[in-house]
């Protein structure tokens, strides 16, 4: 990864960690990635392995695509977040989550159409 990408990756990681209100030590405890590695990633000093990124992405509300691609569009970011929510949901509850999401999307579409006609 070029240095610019490593810096961008580090910034995304730090922002996601702070957004979740975690210290580096708390992120270490949850992800089993060392504090030293987390600090180095956030400073853009190291190119983390896939396994480290995967471990961190499980804890933080970020997809791997978002972490490694600095040019993810807002729409793609939203789709990635929806996928992360689905994947982090217990498997026995995924059907319920999907059903509620579909119903919410239907209601929002109807509401949007209603405002467009007025």
Tab-separated table of N, CA and C in Angstrom:
chain	number	residue	atom	x	y	z
A	1	UNK	N	0.846	-1.181	0.000
A	1	UNK	CA	0.000	0.000	0.000
A	1	UNK	C	0.889	1.240	0.000
A	2	UNK	N	0.608	2.202	-0.884
A	2	UNK	CA	1.370	3.457	-0.836
A	2	UNK	C	1.140	4.177	0.491
A	3	UNK	N	2.094	5.022	0.845
A	3	UNK	CA	2.039	5.695	2.145
A	3	UNK	C	0.759	6.502	2.316
A	4	UNK	N	0.258	7.135	1.253
A	4	UNK	CA	-0.995	7.899	1.363
A	4	UNK	C	-2.145	6.996	1.784
A	5	UNK	N	-2.186	5.791	1.211
A	5	UNK	CA	-3.241	4.843	1.561
A	5	UNK	C	-3.114	4.373	3.007
A	6	UNK	N	-1.865	4.202	3.461
A	6	UNK	CA	-1.662	3.788	4.852
A	6	UNK	C	-2.118	4.878	5.807
A	7	UNK	N	-1.857	6.129	5.452
A	7	UNK	CA	-2.306	7.254	6.281
A	7	UNK	C	-3.826	7.309	6.306
A	8	UNK	N	-4.456	7.140	5.138
A	8	UNK	CA	-5.923	7.155	5.058
A	8	UNK	C	-6.512	5.994	5.862
A	9	UNK	N	-5.899	4.821	5.757
A	9	UNK	CA	-6.348	3.659	6.519
A	9	UNK	C	-6.269	3.955	8.015
A	10	UNK	N	-5.154	4.515	8.442
A	10	UNK	CA	-4.980	4.845	9.851
A	10	UNK	C	-6.016	5.832	10.350
A	11	UNK	N	-6.317	6.829	9.533
A	11	UNK	CA	-7.324	7.823	9.919
A	11	UNK	C	-8.695	7.187	10.034
A	12	UNK	N	-9.043	6.318	9.082
A	12	UNK	CA	-10.342	5.638	9.143
A	12	UNK	C	-10.442	4.763	10.387
A	13	UNK	N	-9.350	4.063	10.695
A	13	UNK	CA	-9.351	3.203	11.873
A	13	UNK	C	-9.529	4.032	13.150
A	14	UNK	N	-8.784	5.123	13.251
A	14	UNK	CA	-8.868	5.967	14.446
A	14	UNK	C	-10.272	6.550	14.584
A	15	UNK	N	-10.822	7.074	13.478
A	15	UNK	CA	-12.170	7.651	13.513
A	15	UNK	C	-13.203	6.611	13.931
A	16	UNK	N	-13.109	5.405	13.374
A	16	UNK	CA	-14.070	4.344	13.702
A	16	UNK	C	-13.937	3.928	15.164
A	17	UNK	N	-12.701	3.851	15.647
A	17	UNK	CA	-12.473	3.475	17.049
A	17	UNK	C	-13.056	4.531	17.982
A	18	UNK	N	-12.808	5.799	17.660
A	18	UNK	CA	-13.313	6.875	18.518
A	18	UNK	C	-14.834	6.978	18.424
A	19	UNK	N	-15.368	6.734	17.222
A	19	UNK	CA	-16.826	6.768	17.051
A	19	UNK	C	-17.494	5.706	17.928
A	20	UNK	N	-16.824	4.598	18.085
A	20	UNK	CA	-17.347	3.525	18.938
A	20	UNK	C	-16.958	3.746	20.400
A	21	UNK	N	-16.269	4.869	20.661
A	21	UNK	CA	-15.856	5.274	22.009
A	21	UNK	C	-14.972	4.222	22.668
A	22	UNK	N	-13.975	3.738	21.909
A	22	UNK	CA	-13.035	2.744	22.416
A	22	UNK	C	-11.638	3.336	22.521
A	23	UNK	N	-10.910	2.957	23.536
A	23	UNK	CA	-9.490	3.270	23.604
A	23	UNK	C	-8.753	2.226	22.774
A	24	UNK	N	-7.487	2.478	22.519
A	24	UNK	CA	-6.697	1.472	21.806
A	24	UNK	C	-6.634	0.177	22.618
A	25	UNK	N	-6.533	0.286	23.928
A	25	UNK	CA	-6.480	-0.910	24.778
A	25	UNK	C	-7.788	-1.696	24.698
A	26	UNK	N	-8.914	-0.999	24.709
A	26	UNK	CA	-10.209	-1.684	24.599
A	26	UNK	C	-10.345	-2.373	23.243
A	27	UNK	N	-9.862	-1.715	22.181
A	27	UNK	CA	-9.889	-2.331	20.856
A	27	UNK	C	-8.998	-3.572	20.831
A	28	UNK	N	-7.867	-3.502	21.509
A	28	UNK	CA	-6.975	-4.655	21.633
A	28	UNK	C	-7.699	-5.816	22.317
A	29	UNK	N	-8.366	-5.517	23.412
A	29	UNK	CA	-9.067	-6.561	24.162
A	29	UNK	C	-10.147	-7.242	23.330
A	30	UNK	N	-10.822	-6.469	22.496
A	30	UNK	CA	-11.914	-7.014	21.689
A	30	UNK	C	-11.439	-7.711	20.411
A	31	UNK	N	-10.346	-7.223	19.832
A	31	UNK	CA	-9.891	-7.741	18.537
A	31	UNK	C	-8.718	-8.706	18.638
A	32	UNK	N	-8.031	-8.687	19.778
A	32	UNK	CA	-6.827	-9.506	19.985
A	32	UNK	C	-5.687	-9.079	19.058
A	33	UNK	N	-5.674	-7.804	18.673
A	33	UNK	CA	-4.581	-7.188	17.934
A	33	UNK	C	-3.845	-6.305	18.948
A	34	UNK	N	-2.532	-6.359	18.955
A	34	UNK	CA	-1.776	-5.652	19.985
A	34	UNK	C	-1.948	-4.134	19.908
A	35	UNK	N	-1.799	-3.491	21.045
A	35	UNK	CA	-1.880	-2.021	21.122
A	35	UNK	C	-0.829	-1.404	20.214
A	36	UNK	N	0.361	-1.992	20.210
A	36	UNK	CA	1.454	-1.470	19.374
A	36	UNK	C	1.059	-1.509	17.892
A	37	UNK	N	0.447	-2.603	17.450
A	37	UNK	CA	0.011	-2.705	16.053
A	37	UNK	C	-1.097	-1.696	15.752
A	38	UNK	N	-2.049	-1.556	16.649
A	38	UNK	CA	-3.138	-0.606	16.449
A	38	UNK	C	-2.595	0.811	16.357
A	39	UNK	N	-1.693	1.164	17.266
A	39	UNK	CA	-1.097	2.507	17.248
A	39	UNK	C	-0.320	2.737	15.951
A	40	UNK	N	0.415	1.737	15.505
A	40	UNK	CA	1.197	1.872	14.267
A	40	UNK	C	0.293	1.993	13.043
A	41	UNK	N	-0.805	1.258	13.049
A	41	UNK	CA	-1.765	1.354	11.935
A	41	UNK	C	-2.372	2.749	11.915
A	42	UNK	N	-2.815	3.229	13.075
A	42	UNK	CA	-3.455	4.541	13.150
A	42	UNK	C	-2.499	5.666	12.747
A	43	UNK	N	-1.200	5.469	12.949
A	43	UNK	CA	-0.211	6.469	12.550
A	43	UNK	C	0.216	6.307	11.091
A	44	UNK	N	-0.291	5.264	10.426
A	44	UNK	CA	0.068	5.021	9.034
A	44	UNK	C	1.479	4.503	8.876
A	45	UNK	N	2.003	3.837	9.901
A	45	UNK	CA	3.391	3.386	9.897
A	45	UNK	C	3.570	1.960	9.388
A	46	UNK	N	2.512	1.156	9.432
A	46	UNK	CA	2.642	-0.232	8.973
A	46	UNK	C	1.503	-0.585	8.022
A	47	UNK	N	1.775	-1.577	7.214
A	47	UNK	CA	0.784	-2.130	6.302
A	47	UNK	C	0.259	-3.405	6.964
A	48	UNK	N	-0.936	-3.338	7.576
A	48	UNK	CA	-1.439	-4.502	8.313
A	48	UNK	C	-1.826	-5.647	7.382
A	49	UNK	N	-1.721	-6.843	7.907
A	49	UNK	CA	-2.109	-8.027	7.145
A	49	UNK	C	-3.633	-8.108	7.032
A	50	UNK	N	-4.069	-8.968	6.150
A	50	UNK	CA	-5.499	-9.226	5.977
A	50	UNK	C	-6.128	-9.702	7.287
A	51	UNK	N	-5.434	-10.597	7.992
A	51	UNK	CA	-5.987	-11.144	9.231
A	51	UNK	C	-6.161	-10.069	10.293
A	52	UNK	N	-5.215	-9.137	10.370
A	52	UNK	CA	-5.338	-8.039	11.334
A	52	UNK	C	-6.504	-7.137	10.945
A	53	UNK	N	-6.601	-6.781	9.667
A	53	UNK	CA	-7.716	-5.936	9.214
A	53	UNK	C	-9.050	-6.622	9.468
A	54	UNK	N	-9.110	-7.913	9.215
A	54	UNK	CA	-10.347	-8.668	9.435
A	54	UNK	C	-10.743	-8.651	10.910
A	55	UNK	N	-9.761	-8.833	11.792
A	55	UNK	CA	-10.039	-8.818	13.234
A	55	UNK	C	-10.536	-7.447	13.680
A	56	UNK	N	-9.928	-6.391	13.167
A	56	UNK	CA	-10.338	-5.038	13.545
A	56	UNK	C	-11.696	-4.686	12.955
A	57	UNK	N	-11.946	-5.103	11.720
A	57	UNK	CA	-13.223	-4.801	11.069
A	57	UNK	C	-14.389	-5.494	11.770
A	58	UNK	N	-14.140	-6.621	12.414
A	58	UNK	CA	-15.205	-7.303	13.159
A	58	UNK	C	-15.657	-6.481	14.353
A	59	UNK	N	-14.733	-5.735	14.941
A	59	UNK	CA	-15.040	-4.953	16.137
A	59	UNK	C	-15.563	-3.568	15.769
A	60	UNK	N	-14.953	-2.969	14.768
A	60	UNK	CA	-15.335	-1.608	14.371
A	60	UNK	C	-16.449	-1.655	13.333
A	61	UNK	N	-17.233	-0.617	13.260
A	61	UNK	CA	-18.309	-0.606	12.260
A	61	UNK	C	-17.783	-0.255	10.872
A	62	UNK	N	-16.847	-1.077	10.368
A	62	UNK	CA	-16.251	-0.848	9.056
A	62	UNK	C	-16.162	-2.157	8.298
A	63	UNK	N	-16.323	-2.079	6.995
A	63	UNK	CA	-16.095	-3.254	6.160
A	63	UNK	C	-14.650	-3.241	5.692
A	64	UNK	N	-14.157	-4.395	5.281
A	64	UNK	CA	-12.802	-4.450	4.740
A	64	UNK	C	-12.680	-3.571	3.504
A	65	UNK	N	-13.718	-3.532	2.685
A	65	UNK	CA	-13.700	-2.691	1.487
A	65	UNK	C	-13.504	-1.229	1.862
A	66	UNK	N	-14.192	-0.782	2.884
A	66	UNK	CA	-14.065	0.591	3.343
A	66	UNK	C	-12.656	0.874	3.848
A	67	UNK	N	-12.068	-0.099	4.534
A	67	UNK	CA	-10.732	0.091	5.079
A	67	UNK	C	-9.662	0.195	4.001
A	68	UNK	N	-9.748	-0.651	2.981
A	68	UNK	CA	-8.661	-0.683	2.002
A	68	UNK	C	-8.903	0.188	0.776
A	69	UNK	N	-10.120	0.659	0.597
A	69	UNK	CA	-10.427	1.493	-0.565
A	69	UNK	C	-10.749	2.909	-0.096
A	70	UNK	N	-9.802	3.846	-0.265
A	70	UNK	CA	-10.042	5.204	0.240
A	70	UNK	C	-11.121	5.967	-0.523
A	71	UNK	N	-11.538	5.467	-1.678
A	71	UNK	CA	-12.496	6.191	-2.515
A	71	UNK	C	-13.885	5.561	-2.532
A	72	UNK	N	-14.272	4.929	-1.444
A	72	UNK	CA	-15.597	4.313	-1.372
A	72	UNK	C	-16.650	5.417	-1.372
A	73	UNK	N	-17.639	5.283	-2.261
A	73	UNK	CA	-18.697	6.294	-2.348
A	73	UNK	C	-19.609	6.185	-1.124
A	74	UNK	N	-20.313	7.273	-0.804
A	74	UNK	CA	-21.257	7.213	0.331
A	74	UNK	C	-22.302	6.109	0.168
A	75	UNK	N	-22.770	5.871	-1.066
A	75	UNK	CA	-23.749	4.801	-1.289
A	75	UNK	C	-23.142	3.430	-0.999
A	76	UNK	N	-21.911	3.227	-1.485
A	76	UNK	CA	-21.238	1.953	-1.219
A	76	UNK	C	-20.955	1.796	0.264
A	77	UNK	N	-20.603	2.888	0.927
A	77	UNK	CA	-20.347	2.851	2.367
A	77	UNK	C	-21.609	2.425	3.115
A	78	UNK	N	-22.751	2.978	2.719
A	78	UNK	CA	-24.021	2.601	3.344
A	78	UNK	C	-24.344	1.136	3.120
A	79	UNK	N	-24.116	0.657	1.902
A	79	UNK	CA	-24.363	-0.757	1.605
A	79	UNK	C	-23.430	-1.643	2.424
A	80	UNK	N	-22.183	-1.216	2.565
A	80	UNK	CA	-21.229	-1.983	3.373
A	80	UNK	C	-21.665	-2.023	4.833
A	81	UNK	N	-22.172	-0.906	5.339
A	81	UNK	CA	-22.626	-0.868	6.729
A	81	UNK	C	-23.837	-1.776	6.933
A	82	UNK	N	-24.744	-1.788	5.962
A	82	UNK	CA	-25.901	-2.682	6.065
A	82	UNK	C	-25.436	-4.141	6.095
A	83	UNK	N	-24.485	-4.466	5.255
A	83	UNK	CA	-23.959	-5.836	5.223
A	83	UNK	C	-23.286	-6.187	6.548
A	84	UNK	N	-22.545	-5.245	7.113
A	84	UNK	CA	-21.881	-5.487	8.391
A	84	UNK	C	-22.913	-5.713	9.503
A	85	UNK	N	-24.003	-4.941	9.490
A	85	UNK	CA	-25.057	-5.139	10.479
A	85	UNK	C	-25.651	-6.537	10.359
A	86	UNK	N	-25.916	-6.943	9.122
A	86	UNK	CA	-26.485	-8.263	8.878
A	86	UNK	C	-25.530	-9.360	9.361
A	87	UNK	N	-24.258	-9.234	9.008
A	87	UNK	CA	-23.277	-10.261	9.368
A	87	UNK	C	-23.005	-10.309	10.864
A	88	UNK	N	-23.123	-9.175	11.534
A	88	UNK	CA	-22.854	-9.161	12.972
A	88	UNK	C	-24.064	-9.598	13.799
A	89	UNK	N	-25.202	-9.701	13.151
A	89	UNK	CA	-26.418	-10.141	13.830
A	89	UNK	C	-26.356	-11.659	14.037
A	90	UNK	N	-26.819	-12.145	15.186
A	90	UNK	CA	-26.841	-13.609	15.386
A	90	UNK	C	-27.611	-14.278	14.247
A	91	UNK	N	-27.104	-15.390	13.772
A	91	UNK	CA	-27.679	-16.042	12.591
A	91	UNK	C	-29.169	-16.342	12.749
A	92	UNK	N	-29.599	-16.681	13.961
A	92	UNK	CA	-31.017	-17.000	14.169
A	92	UNK	C	-31.916	-15.763	14.114
A	93	UNK	N	-31.303	-14.562	14.133
A	93	UNK	CA	-32.079	-13.315	14.097
A	93	UNK	C	-31.991	-12.603	12.748
A	94	UNK	N	-31.190	-13.133	11.827
A	94	UNK	CA	-30.972	-12.453	10.543
A	94	UNK	C	-32.245	-12.330	9.716
A	95	UNK	N	-33.085	-13.351	9.726
A	95	UNK	CA	-34.330	-13.302	8.959
A	95	UNK	C	-35.224	-12.177	9.489
A	96	UNK	N	-35.277	-12.025	10.800
A	96	UNK	CA	-36.063	-10.951	11.420
A	96	UNK	C	-35.509	-9.591	11.030
A	97	UNK	N	-34.176	-9.446	11.096
A	97	UNK	CA	-33.541	-8.186	10.696
A	97	UNK	C	-33.848	-7.861	9.239
A	98	UNK	N	-33.733	-8.848	8.377
A	98	UNK	CA	-33.997	-8.652	6.955
A	98	UNK	C	-35.455	-8.250	6.721
A	99	UNK	N	-36.372	-8.911	7.391
A	99	UNK	CA	-37.797	-8.598	7.245
A	99	UNK	C	-38.084	-7.155	7.667
A	100	UNK	N	-37.558	-6.754	8.837
A	100	UNK	CA	-37.795	-5.393	9.324
A	100	UNK	C	-37.150	-4.347	8.409
A	101	UNK	N	-35.998	-4.665	7.877
A	101	UNK	CA	-35.316	-3.748	6.959
A	101	UNK	C	-36.122	-3.591	5.672
A	102	UNK	N	-36.646	-4.692	5.161
A	102	UNK	CA	-37.461	-4.634	3.943
A	102	UNK	C	-38.729	-3.813	4.174
A	103	UNK	N	-39.369	-4.014	5.319
A	103	UNK	CA	-40.580	-3.254	5.639
A	103	UNK	C	-40.277	-1.766	5.793
A	104	UNK	N	-39.159	-1.444	6.446
A	104	UNK	CA	-38.766	-0.044	6.612
A	104	UNK	C	-38.467	0.589	5.267
A	105	UNK	N	-37.773	-0.125	4.394
A	105	UNK	CA	-37.461	0.392	3.065
A	105	UNK	C	-38.741	0.643	2.264
A	106	UNK	N	-39.698	-0.266	2.383
A	106	UNK	CA	-40.983	-0.111	1.684
A	106	UNK	C	-41.708	1.141	2.191
A	107	UNK	N	-41.749	1.320	3.507
A	107	UNK	CA	-42.418	2.490	4.086
A	107	UNK	C	-41.727	3.792	3.672
A	108	UNK	N	-40.401	3.788	3.659
A	108	UNK	CA	-39.661	4.992	3.264
A	108	UNK	C	-39.877	5.322	1.788
A	109	UNK	N	-39.954	4.290	0.952
A	109	UNK	CA	-40.219	4.500	-0.475
A	109	UNK	C	-41.604	5.098	-0.670
A	110	UNK	N	-42.588	4.557	0.032
A	110	UNK	CA	-43.957	5.078	-0.070
A	110	UNK	C	-44.028	6.516	0.434
A	111	UNK	N	-43.356	6.800	1.517
A	111	UNK	CA	-43.330	8.153	2.069
A	111	UNK	C	-42.666	9.128	1.103
A	112	UNK	N	-41.575	8.698	0.499
A	112	UNK	CA	-40.870	9.537	-0.469
A	112	UNK	C	-41.753	9.831	-1.683
A	113	UNK	N	-42.452	8.805	-2.169
A	113	UNK	CA	-43.344	8.991	-3.316
A	113	UNK	C	-44.483	9.926	-2.965
A	114	UNK	N	-44.963	9.841	-1.749
A	114	UNK	CA	-46.051	10.696	-1.294
A	114	UNK	C	-45.607	12.165	-1.304
A	115	UNK	N	-44.384	12.429	-0.832
A	115	UNK	CA	-43.878	13.801	-0.816
A	115	UNK	C	-43.611	14.325	-2.227
A	116	UNK	N	-43.216	13.452	-3.146
A	116	UNK	CA	-42.949	13.848	-4.521
A	116	UNK	C	-44.213	14.274	-5.250
A	117	UNK	N	-45.349	13.651	-4.916
A	117	UNK	CA	-46.598	13.973	-5.588
A	117	UNK	C	-47.243	15.232	-5.024
A	118	UNK	N	-46.831	15.666	-3.847
A	118	UNK	CA	-47.419	16.871	-3.224
A	118	UNK	C	-46.685	18.108	-3.608
